[in-house]
mmCIF file of C-alpha atoms in Angstrom:
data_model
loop_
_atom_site.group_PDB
_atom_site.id
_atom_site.type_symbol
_atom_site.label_atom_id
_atom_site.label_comp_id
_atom_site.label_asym_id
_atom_site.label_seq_id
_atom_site.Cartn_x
_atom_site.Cartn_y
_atom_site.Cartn_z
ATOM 1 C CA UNK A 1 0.000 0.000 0.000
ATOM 2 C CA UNK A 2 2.631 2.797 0.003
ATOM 3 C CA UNK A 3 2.821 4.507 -3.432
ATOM 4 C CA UNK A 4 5.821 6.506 -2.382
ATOM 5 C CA UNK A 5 7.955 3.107 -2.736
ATOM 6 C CA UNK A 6 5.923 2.158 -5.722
ATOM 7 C CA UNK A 7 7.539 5.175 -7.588
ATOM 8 C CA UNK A 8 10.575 4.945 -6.511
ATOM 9 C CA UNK A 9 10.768 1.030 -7.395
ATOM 10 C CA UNK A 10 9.431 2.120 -10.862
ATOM 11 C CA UNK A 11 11.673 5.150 -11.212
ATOM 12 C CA UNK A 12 14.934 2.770 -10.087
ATOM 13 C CA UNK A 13 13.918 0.207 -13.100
ATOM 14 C CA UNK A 14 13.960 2.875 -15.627
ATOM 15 C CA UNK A 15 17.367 4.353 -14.164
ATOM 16 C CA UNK A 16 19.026 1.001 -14.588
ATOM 17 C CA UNK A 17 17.280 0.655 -18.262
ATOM 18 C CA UNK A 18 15.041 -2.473 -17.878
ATOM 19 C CA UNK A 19 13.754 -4.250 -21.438
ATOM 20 C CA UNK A 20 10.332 -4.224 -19.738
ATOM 21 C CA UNK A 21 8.206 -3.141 -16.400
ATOM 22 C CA UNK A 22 4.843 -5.119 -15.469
ATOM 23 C CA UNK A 23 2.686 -3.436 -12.356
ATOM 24 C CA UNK A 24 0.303 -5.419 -11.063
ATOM 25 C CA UNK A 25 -3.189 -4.188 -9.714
ATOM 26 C CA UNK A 26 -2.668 -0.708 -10.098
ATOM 27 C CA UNK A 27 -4.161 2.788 -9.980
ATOM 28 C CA UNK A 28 -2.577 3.895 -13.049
ATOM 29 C CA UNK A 29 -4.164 7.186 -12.587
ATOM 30 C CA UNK A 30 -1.887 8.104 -9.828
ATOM 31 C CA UNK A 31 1.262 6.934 -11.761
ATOM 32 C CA UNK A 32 0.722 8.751 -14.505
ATOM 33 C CA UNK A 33 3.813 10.885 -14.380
ATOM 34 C CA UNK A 34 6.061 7.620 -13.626
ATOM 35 C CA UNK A 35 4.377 5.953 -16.652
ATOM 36 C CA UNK A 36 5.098 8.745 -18.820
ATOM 37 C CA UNK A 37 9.051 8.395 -17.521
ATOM 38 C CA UNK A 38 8.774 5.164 -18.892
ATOM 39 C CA UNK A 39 7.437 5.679 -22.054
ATOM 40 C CA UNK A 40 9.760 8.656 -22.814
ATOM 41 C CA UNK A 41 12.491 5.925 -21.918
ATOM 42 C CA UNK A 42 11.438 3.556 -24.692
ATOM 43 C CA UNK A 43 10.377 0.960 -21.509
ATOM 44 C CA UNK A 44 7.392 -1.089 -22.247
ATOM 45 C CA UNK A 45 5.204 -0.501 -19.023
ATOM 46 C CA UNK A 46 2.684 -3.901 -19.204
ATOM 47 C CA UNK A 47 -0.012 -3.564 -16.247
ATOM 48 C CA UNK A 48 -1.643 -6.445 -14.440
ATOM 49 C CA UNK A 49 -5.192 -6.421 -13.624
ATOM 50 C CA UNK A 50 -5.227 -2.473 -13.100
ATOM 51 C CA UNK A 51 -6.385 0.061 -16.168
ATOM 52 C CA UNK A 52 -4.794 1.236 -19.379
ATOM 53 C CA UNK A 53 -3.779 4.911 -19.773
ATOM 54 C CA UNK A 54 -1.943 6.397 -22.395
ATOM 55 C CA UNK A 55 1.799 5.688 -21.754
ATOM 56 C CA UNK A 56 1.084 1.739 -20.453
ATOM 57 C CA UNK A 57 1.984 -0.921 -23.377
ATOM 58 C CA UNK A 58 -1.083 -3.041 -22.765
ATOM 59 C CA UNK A 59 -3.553 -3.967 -19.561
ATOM 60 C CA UNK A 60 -3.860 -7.933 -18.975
ATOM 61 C CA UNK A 61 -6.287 -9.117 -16.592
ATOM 62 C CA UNK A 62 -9.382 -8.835 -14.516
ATOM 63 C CA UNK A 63 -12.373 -6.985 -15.546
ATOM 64 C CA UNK A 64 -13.372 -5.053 -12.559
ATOM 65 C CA UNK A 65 -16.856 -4.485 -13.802
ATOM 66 C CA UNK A 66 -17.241 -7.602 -14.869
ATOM 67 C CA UNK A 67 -16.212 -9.465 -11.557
ATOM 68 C CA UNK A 68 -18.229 -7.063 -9.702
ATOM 69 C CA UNK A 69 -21.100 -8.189 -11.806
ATOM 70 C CA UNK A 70 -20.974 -11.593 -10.996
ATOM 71 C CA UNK A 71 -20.496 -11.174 -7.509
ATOM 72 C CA UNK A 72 -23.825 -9.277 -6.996
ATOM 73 C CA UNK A 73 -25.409 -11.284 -9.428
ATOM 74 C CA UNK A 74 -24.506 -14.299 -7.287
ATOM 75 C CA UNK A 75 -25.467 -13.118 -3.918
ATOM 76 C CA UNK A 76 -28.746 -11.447 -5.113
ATOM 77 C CA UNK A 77 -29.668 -15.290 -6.518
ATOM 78 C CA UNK A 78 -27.872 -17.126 -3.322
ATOM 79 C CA UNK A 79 -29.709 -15.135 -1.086
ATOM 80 C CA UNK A 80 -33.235 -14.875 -3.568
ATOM 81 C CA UNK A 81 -33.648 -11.378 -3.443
ATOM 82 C CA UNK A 82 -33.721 -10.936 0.550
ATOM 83 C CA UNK A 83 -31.384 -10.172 3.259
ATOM 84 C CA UNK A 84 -28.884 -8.251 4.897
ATOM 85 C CA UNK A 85 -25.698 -7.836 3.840
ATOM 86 C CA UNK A 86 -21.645 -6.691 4.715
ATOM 87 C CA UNK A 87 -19.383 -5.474 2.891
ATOM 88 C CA UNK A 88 -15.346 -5.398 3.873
ATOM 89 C CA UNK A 89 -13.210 -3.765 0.979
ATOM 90 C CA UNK A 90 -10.317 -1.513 0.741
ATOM 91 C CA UNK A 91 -11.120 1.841 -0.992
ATOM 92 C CA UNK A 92 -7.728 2.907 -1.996
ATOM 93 C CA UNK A 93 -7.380 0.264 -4.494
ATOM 94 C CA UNK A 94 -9.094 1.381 -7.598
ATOM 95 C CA UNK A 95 -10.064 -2.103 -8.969
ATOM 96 C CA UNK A 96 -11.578 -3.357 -5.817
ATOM 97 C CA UNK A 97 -13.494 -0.333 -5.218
ATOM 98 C CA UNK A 98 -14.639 -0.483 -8.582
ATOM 99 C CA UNK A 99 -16.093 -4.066 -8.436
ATOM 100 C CA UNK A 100 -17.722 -3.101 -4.559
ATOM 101 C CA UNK A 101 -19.436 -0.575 -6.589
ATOM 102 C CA UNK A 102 -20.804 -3.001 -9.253
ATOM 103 C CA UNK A 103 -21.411 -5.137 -6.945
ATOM 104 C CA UNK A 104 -23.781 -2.635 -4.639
ATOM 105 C CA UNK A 105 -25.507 -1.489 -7.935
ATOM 106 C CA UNK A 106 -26.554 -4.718 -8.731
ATOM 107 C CA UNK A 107 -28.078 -4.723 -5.204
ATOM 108 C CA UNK A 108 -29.542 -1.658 -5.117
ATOM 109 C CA UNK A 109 -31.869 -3.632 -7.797
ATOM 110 C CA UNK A 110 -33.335 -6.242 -4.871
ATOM 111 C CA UNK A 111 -35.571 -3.768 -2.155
ATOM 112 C CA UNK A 112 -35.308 -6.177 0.385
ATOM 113 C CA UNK A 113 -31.316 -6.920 0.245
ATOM 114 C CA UNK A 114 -29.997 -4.266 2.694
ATOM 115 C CA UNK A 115 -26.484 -3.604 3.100
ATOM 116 C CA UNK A 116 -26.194 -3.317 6.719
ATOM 117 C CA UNK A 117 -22.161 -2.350 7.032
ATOM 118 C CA UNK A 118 -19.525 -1.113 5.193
ATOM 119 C CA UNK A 119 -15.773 -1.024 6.303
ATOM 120 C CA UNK A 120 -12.797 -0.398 4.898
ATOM 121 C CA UNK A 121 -10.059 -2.765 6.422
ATOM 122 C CA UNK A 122 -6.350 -2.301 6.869
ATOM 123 C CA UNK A 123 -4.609 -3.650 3.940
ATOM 124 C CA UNK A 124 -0.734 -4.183 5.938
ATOM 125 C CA UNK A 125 -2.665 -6.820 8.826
ATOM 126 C CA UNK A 126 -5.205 -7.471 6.022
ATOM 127 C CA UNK A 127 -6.435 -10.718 7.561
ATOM 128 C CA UNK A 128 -6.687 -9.982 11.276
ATOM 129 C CA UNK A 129 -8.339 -6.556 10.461
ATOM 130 C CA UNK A 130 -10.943 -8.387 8.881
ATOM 131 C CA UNK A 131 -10.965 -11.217 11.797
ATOM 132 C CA UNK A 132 -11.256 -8.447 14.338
ATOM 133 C CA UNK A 133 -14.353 -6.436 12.083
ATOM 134 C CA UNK A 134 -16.115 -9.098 11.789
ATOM 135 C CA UNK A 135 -15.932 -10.466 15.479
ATOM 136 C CA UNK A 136 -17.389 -6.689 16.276
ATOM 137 C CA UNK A 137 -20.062 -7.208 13.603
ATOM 138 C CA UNK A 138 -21.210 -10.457 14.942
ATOM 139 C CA UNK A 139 -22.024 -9.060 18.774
ATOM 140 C CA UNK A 140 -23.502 -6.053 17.031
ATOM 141 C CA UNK A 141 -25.470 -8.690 14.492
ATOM 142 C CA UNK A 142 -26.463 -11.222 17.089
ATOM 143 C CA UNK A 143 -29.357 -13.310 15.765
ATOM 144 C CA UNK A 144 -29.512 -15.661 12.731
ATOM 145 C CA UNK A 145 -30.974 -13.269 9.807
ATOM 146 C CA UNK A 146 -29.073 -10.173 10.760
ATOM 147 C CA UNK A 147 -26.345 -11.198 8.386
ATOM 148 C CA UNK A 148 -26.978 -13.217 5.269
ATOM 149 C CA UNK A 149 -23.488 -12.774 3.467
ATOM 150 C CA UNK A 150 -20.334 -11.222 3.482
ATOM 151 C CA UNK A 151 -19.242 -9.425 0.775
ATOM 152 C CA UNK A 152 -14.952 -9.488 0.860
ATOM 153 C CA UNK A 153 -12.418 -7.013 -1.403
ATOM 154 C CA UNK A 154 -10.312 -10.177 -1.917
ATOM 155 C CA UNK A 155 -10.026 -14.099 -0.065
ATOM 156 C CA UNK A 156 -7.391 -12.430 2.307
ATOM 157 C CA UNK A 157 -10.783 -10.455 3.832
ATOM 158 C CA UNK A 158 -12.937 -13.475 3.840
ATOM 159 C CA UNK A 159 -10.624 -15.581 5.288
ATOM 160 C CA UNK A 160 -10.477 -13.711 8.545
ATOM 161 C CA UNK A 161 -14.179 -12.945 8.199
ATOM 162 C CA UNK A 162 -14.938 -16.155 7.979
ATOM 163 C CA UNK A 163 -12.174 -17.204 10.603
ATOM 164 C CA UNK A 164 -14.480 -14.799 13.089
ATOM 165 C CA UNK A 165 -17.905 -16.209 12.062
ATOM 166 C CA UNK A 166 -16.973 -20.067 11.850
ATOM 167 C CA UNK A 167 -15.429 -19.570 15.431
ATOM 168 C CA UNK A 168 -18.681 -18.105 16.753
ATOM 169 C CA UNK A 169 -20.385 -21.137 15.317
ATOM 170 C CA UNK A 170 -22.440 -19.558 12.606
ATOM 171 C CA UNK A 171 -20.970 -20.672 9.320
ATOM 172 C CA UNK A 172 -24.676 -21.600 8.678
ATOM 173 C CA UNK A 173 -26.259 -18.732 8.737
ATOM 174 C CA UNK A 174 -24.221 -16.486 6.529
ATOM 175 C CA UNK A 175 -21.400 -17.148 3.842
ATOM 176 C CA UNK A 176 -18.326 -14.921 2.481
ATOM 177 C CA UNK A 177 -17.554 -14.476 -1.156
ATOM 178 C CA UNK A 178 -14.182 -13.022 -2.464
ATOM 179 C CA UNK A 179 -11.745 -13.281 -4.991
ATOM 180 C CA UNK A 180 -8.634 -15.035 -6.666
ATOM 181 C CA UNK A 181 -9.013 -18.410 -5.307
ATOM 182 C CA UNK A 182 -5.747 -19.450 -4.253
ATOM 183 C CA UNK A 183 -5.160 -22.959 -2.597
ATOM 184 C CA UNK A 184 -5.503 -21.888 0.662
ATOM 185 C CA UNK A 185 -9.403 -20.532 -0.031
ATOM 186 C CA UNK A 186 -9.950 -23.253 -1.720
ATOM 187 C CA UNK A 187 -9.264 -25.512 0.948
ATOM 188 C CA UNK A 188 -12.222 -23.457 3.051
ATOM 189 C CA UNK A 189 -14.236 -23.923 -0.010
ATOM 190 C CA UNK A 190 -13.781 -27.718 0.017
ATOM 191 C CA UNK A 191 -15.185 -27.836 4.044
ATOM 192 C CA UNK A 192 -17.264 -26.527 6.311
ATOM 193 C CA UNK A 193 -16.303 -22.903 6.624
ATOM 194 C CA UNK A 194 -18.684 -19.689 5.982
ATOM 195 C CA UNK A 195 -16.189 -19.091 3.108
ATOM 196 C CA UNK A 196 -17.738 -21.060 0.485
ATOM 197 C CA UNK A 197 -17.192 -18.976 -2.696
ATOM 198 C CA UNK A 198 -14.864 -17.021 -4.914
ATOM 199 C CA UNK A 199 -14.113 -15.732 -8.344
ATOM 200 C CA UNK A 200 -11.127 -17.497 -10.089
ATOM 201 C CA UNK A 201 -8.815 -15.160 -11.163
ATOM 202 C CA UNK A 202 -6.520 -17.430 -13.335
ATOM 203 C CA UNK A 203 -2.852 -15.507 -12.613
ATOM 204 C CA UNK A 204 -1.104 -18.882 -14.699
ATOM 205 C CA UNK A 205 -3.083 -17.552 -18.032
ATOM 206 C CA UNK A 206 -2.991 -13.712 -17.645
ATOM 207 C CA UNK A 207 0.883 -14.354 -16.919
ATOM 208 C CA UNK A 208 1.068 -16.582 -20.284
ATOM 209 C CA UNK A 209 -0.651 -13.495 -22.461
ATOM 210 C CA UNK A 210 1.497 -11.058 -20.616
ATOM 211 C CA UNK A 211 4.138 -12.732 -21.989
ATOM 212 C CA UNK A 212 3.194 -13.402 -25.447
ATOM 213 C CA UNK A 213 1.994 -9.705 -25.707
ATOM 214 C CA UNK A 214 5.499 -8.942 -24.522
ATOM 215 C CA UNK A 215 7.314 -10.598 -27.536
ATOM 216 C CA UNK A 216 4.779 -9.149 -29.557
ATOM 217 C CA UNK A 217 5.691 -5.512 -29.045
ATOM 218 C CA UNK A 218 9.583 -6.448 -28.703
ATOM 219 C CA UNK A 219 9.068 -7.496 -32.249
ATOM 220 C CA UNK A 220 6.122 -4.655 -33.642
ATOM 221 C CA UNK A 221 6.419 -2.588 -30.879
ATOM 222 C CA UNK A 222 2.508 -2.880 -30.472
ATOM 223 C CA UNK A 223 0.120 -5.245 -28.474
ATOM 224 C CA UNK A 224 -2.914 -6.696 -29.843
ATOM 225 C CA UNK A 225 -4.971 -4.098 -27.760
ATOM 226 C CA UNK A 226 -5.062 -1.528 -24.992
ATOM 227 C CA UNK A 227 -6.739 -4.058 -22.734
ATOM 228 C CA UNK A 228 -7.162 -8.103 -23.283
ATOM 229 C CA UNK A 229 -9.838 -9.416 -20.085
ATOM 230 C CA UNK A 230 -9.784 -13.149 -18.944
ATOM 231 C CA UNK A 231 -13.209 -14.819 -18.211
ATOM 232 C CA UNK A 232 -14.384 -14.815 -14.092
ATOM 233 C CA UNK A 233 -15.405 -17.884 -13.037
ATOM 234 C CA UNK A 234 -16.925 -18.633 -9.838
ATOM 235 C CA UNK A 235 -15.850 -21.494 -7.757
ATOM 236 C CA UNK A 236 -17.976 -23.006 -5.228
ATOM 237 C CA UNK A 237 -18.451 -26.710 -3.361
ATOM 238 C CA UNK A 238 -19.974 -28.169 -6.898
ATOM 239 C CA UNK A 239 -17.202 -27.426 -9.136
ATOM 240 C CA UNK A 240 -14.041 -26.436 -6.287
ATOM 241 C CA UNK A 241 -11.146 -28.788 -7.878
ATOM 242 C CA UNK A 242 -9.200 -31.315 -5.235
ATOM 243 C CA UNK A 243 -6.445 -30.646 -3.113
ATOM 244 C CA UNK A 244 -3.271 -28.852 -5.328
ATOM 245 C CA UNK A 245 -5.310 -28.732 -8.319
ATOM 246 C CA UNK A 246 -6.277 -25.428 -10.275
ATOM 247 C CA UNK A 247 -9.659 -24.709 -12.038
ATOM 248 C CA UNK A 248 -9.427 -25.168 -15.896
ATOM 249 C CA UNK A 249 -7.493 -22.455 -17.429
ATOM 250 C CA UNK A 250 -9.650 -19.512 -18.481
ATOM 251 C CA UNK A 251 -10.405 -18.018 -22.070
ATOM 252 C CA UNK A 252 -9.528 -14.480 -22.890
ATOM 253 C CA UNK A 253 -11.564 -11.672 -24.866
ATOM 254 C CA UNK A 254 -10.587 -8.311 -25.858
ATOM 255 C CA UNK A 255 -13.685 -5.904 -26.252
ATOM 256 C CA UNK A 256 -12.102 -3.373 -28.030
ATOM 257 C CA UNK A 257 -8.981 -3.692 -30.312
ATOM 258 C CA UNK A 258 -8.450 -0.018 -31.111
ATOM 259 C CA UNK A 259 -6.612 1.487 -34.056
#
């Protein structure tokens, strides 16, 4: 989280004259005079899962919009249309707060789905922040009904929410949805915990077009587009792969292939 050491990494790569710099989930907006250091440098600046700008090579990742989509989509269904529900994000980050806001819109559709708290948790003890909110949130939430789901920036969030609510015995009333799916949520996914859902963000395949779009503008000095998305599956207890196994790897789309 500190942006200060962001530029100053950056700014270091382009003083020792790097072939290539890749960000990864970043608010381009607020590098945009680093950016432009690189481009005036002849650096390729490739960004993970954040937004393109002019002055970055080519965005590869996560549609924020999208995800946030099928989050809301899935807990409106999940919970049909009724019930009260958290939300525990981290507003700095662009692309989180972007999805959280999808995700409420979506919502906003349902009258009878309330969102019922909202907190921003600290992103350098990300896990026991979210441990410690949600053990407050429970006491203030006491009965079964006052919370129907959890609503987590990433699986870091709902693992400690759901480490709070499956130690106050109430994994059955309530369940916490994030995003990524490493192993580790996935091995909540594949028990008993309130954590039963996520969005697979498939880092092996947006790594592989990274790449590829890499050698591309080496060799053209273009990439296919400004932006190329990966699809955002959900994983849940009827499709969660076993133990050290991945979901299938994920197809790609590019909306918008420019000029």
């Amino acid at each position: 989280g500190d942006g200060l050491a962001e530029v100053a990494g950056i700014e270091n790569f382009i003083n020792s004259k790097v072939d290539a710099i890749i960000d990864g989930a970043i608010d381009t907006a607020a590098l945009a005079e680093v950016i432009g250091k690189a481009e005036a440098a002849g650096i390729p600046f490739m960004v993970e899962s954040g937004f393109w700008r002019p002055g970055v090579t080519c965005m590869v990742g996560q549609d924020s919009f999208r995800m946030g989509q099928v989050q809301g989509t899935y807990i409106a269904e999940r919970l049909n249309g009724k019930g009260n529900v958290v939300i525990l994000t981290y507003h700095p980050a662009r692309n989180i707060a972007m999805r959280e806001e999808v995700c409420k819109a979506i919502l906003a559709q349902y009258p009878e789905i309330k969102i019922v708290a909202n907190y921003t948790i600290e992103i350098s003890r990300v896990v026991d922040e979210a441990r410690k909110t949600m053990e407050t949130l429970l006491v203030r939430y006491p009965k079964p009904g006052d919370i129907s789901a959890v609503w987590c920036g990433w699986d870091d969030i709902a693992m400690g929410a759901a480490a709070a609510i499956d130690a106050a015995g109430r994994s059955s009333e309530m369940f916490c949805i994030g995003n990524d799916a490493g192993q580790e949520a996935m091995d909540k996914i594949r028990g008993t915990s309130a954590f039963d859902v996520t969005v697979y963000v498939d880092y092996a395949t947006i790594g592989k077009i990274m790449f590829q779009q890499l050698d591309k503008v080496f060799a053209t000095g273009k990439a296919d587009a400004n932006n190329i998305y990966i699809d955002l599956p959900l994983v849940t207890r009827d499709n969660v792969p076993p133990p050290g196994q991945w979901p299938p790897p994920v197809s790609s789309y590019i909306l918008y292939r420019g000029n």
